[in-house]
XYZ file of C-alpha atoms in Angstrom:
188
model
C -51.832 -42.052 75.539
C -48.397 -42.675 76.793
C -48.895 -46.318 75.375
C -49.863 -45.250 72.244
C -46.966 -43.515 71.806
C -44.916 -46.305 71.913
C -46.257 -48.390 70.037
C -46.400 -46.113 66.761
C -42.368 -44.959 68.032
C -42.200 -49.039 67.820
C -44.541 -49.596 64.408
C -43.282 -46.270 62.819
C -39.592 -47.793 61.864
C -41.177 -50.949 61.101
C -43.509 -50.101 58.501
C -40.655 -47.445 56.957
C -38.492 -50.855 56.636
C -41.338 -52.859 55.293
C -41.899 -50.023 52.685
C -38.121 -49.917 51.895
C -37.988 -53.715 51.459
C -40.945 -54.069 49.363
C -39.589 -50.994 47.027
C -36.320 -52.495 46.816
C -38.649 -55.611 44.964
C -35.984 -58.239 46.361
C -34.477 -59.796 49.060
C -30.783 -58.968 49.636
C -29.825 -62.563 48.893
C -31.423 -62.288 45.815
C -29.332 -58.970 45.039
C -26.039 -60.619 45.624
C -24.847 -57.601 46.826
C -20.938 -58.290 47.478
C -20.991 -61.606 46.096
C -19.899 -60.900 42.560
C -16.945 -59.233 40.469
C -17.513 -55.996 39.271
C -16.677 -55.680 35.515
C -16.714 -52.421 33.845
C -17.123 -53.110 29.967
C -18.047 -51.099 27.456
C -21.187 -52.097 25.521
C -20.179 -53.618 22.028
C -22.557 -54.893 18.843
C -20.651 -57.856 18.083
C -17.889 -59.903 19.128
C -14.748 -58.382 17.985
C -14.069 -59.728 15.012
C -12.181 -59.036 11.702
C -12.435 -60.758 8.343
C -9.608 -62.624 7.002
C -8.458 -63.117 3.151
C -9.525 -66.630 3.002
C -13.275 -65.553 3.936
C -12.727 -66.878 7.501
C -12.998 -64.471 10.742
C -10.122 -64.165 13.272
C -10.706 -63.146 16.613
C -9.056 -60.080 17.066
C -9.141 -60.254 21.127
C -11.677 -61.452 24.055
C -12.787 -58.288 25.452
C -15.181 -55.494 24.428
C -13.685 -53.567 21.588
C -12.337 -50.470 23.303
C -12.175 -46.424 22.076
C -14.302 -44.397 19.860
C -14.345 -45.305 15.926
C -12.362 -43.720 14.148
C -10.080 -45.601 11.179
C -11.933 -48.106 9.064
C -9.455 -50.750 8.530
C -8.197 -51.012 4.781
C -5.755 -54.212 5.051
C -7.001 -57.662 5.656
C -6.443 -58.736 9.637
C -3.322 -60.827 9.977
C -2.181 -61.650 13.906
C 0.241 -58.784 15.218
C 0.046 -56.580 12.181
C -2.542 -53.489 11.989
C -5.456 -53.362 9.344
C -4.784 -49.286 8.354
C -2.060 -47.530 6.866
C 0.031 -44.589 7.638
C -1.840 -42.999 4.717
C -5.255 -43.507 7.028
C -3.828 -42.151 9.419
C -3.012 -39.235 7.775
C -6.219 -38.777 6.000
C -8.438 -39.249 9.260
C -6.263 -36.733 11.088
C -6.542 -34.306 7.963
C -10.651 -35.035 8.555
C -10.427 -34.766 11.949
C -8.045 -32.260 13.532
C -7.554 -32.950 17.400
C -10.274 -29.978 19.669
C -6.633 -28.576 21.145
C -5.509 -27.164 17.937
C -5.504 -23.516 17.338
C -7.656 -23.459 14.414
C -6.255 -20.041 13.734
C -2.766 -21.247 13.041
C -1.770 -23.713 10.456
C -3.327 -27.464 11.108
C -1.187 -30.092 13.240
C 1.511 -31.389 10.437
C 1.342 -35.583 11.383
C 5.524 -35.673 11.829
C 5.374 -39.565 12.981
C 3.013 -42.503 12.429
C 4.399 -46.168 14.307
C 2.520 -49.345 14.885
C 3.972 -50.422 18.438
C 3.239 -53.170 20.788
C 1.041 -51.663 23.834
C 4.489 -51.882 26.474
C 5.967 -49.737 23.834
C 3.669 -46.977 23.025
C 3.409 -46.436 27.073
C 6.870 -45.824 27.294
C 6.851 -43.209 24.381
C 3.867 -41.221 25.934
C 4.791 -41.787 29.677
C 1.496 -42.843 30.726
C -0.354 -46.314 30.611
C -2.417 -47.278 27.852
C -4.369 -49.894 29.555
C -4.162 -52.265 26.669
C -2.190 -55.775 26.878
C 1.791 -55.274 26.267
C 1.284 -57.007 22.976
C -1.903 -55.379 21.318
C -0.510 -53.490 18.028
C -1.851 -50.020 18.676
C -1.038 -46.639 16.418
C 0.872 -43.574 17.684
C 0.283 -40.939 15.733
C 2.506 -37.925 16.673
C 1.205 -34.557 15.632
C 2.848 -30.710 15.957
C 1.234 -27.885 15.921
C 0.033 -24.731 17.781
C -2.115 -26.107 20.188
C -4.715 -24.030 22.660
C -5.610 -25.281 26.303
C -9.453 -25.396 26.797
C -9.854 -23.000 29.479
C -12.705 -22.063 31.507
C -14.288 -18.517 30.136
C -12.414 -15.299 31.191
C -9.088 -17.205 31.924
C -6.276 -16.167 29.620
C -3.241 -18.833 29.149
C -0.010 -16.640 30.439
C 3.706 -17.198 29.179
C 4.728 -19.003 25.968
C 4.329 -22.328 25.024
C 6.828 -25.428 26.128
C 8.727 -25.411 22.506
C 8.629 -29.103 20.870
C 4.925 -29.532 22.514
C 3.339 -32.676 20.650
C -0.151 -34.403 20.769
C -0.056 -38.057 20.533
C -2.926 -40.076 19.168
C -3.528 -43.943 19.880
C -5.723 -46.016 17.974
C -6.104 -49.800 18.345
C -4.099 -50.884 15.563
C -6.494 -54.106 14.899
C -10.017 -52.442 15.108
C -8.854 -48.592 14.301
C -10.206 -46.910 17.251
C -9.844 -44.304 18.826
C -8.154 -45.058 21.996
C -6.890 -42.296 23.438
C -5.279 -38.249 22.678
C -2.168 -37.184 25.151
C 0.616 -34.965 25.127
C 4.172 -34.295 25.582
C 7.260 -32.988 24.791
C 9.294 -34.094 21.488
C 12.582 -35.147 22.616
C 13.139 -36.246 19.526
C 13.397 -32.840 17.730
């Protein structure tokens, strides 16, 4: 009896392995576990491209295309400049008011629109925009009365920082989306 017990304390891990392995349904070479680069990309339907005036396509950069949709570009792609207007702008943000506004006050008046290279729009917003220094993005910069999203039953206290902006950057090539953060105007 004693003997028996060992041998199933002996067999028990074994077949539990055996099990594991043959659920796993390959062998860890095969898995290259630690052997690659991890790559976090966003999934894309196309290369990013963008039609030029002579019927041609220029590449308008290597990786995924980044951001949510959001501007459809109105101006032929040319290298360095952006394919929307400060008029699209305006118009999309007129369509599509940023969630922090207080819809019960007046909507967010659009007080700047620039077309900066990446380095540049960082510096504005004080925070990185993880885009190369020279992509042309959009920074839109929108006032407003603007209302924290707060969890239920917790009421904001004291008044709001005066000159309180939200900043909105789109790629300036594809349109998108990139990003919504705020700050403080210190230009007002």
């Amino acid at each position: 009896m004693r003997k028996m017990r060992q041998i199933l304390f002996l067999i028990g891990p074994l077949c539990i392995t055996v099990a594991f392995v043959i659920a796993c349904g390959a062998p860890e070479e095969r898995l290259q576990s630690g052997g690659g680069e991890v790559r976090a990309t966003a999934t894309t339907q196309g290369s990013p491209t963008a039609e030029v005036a002579d019927g041609g396509a220029l590449a308008t950069d290597s990786a995924p295309i980044a951001g949510s949709e959001a501007i459809h570009p109105t101006l032929a792609a040319k290298p360095g400049k952006p394919t929307f207007t400060e008029d699209d702008v305006r118009a999309w943000v007129a369509d599509n008011p940023p969630a922090a506004w207080d819809s019960t006050t007046p909507p967010p008046v659009v007080e700047r629109v620039e077309f900066l290279p990446a380095r540049e729009v960082a510096a504005k917003v004080n925070h990185p925009v993880y885009a190369p220094d020279d992509a042309i993005l959009c920074l839109a910069t929108l006032s407003g009365t603007w209302a924290p999203e707060l969890p239920p039953g917790v009421k904001p206290s004291g008044s709001p920082i005066p000159n309180t902006v939200i900043y909105l950057i789109f790629d300036g090539t594809t349109g998108n989306l990139l990003g919504m953060t705020s700050g403080v105007d210190s230009s007002k």
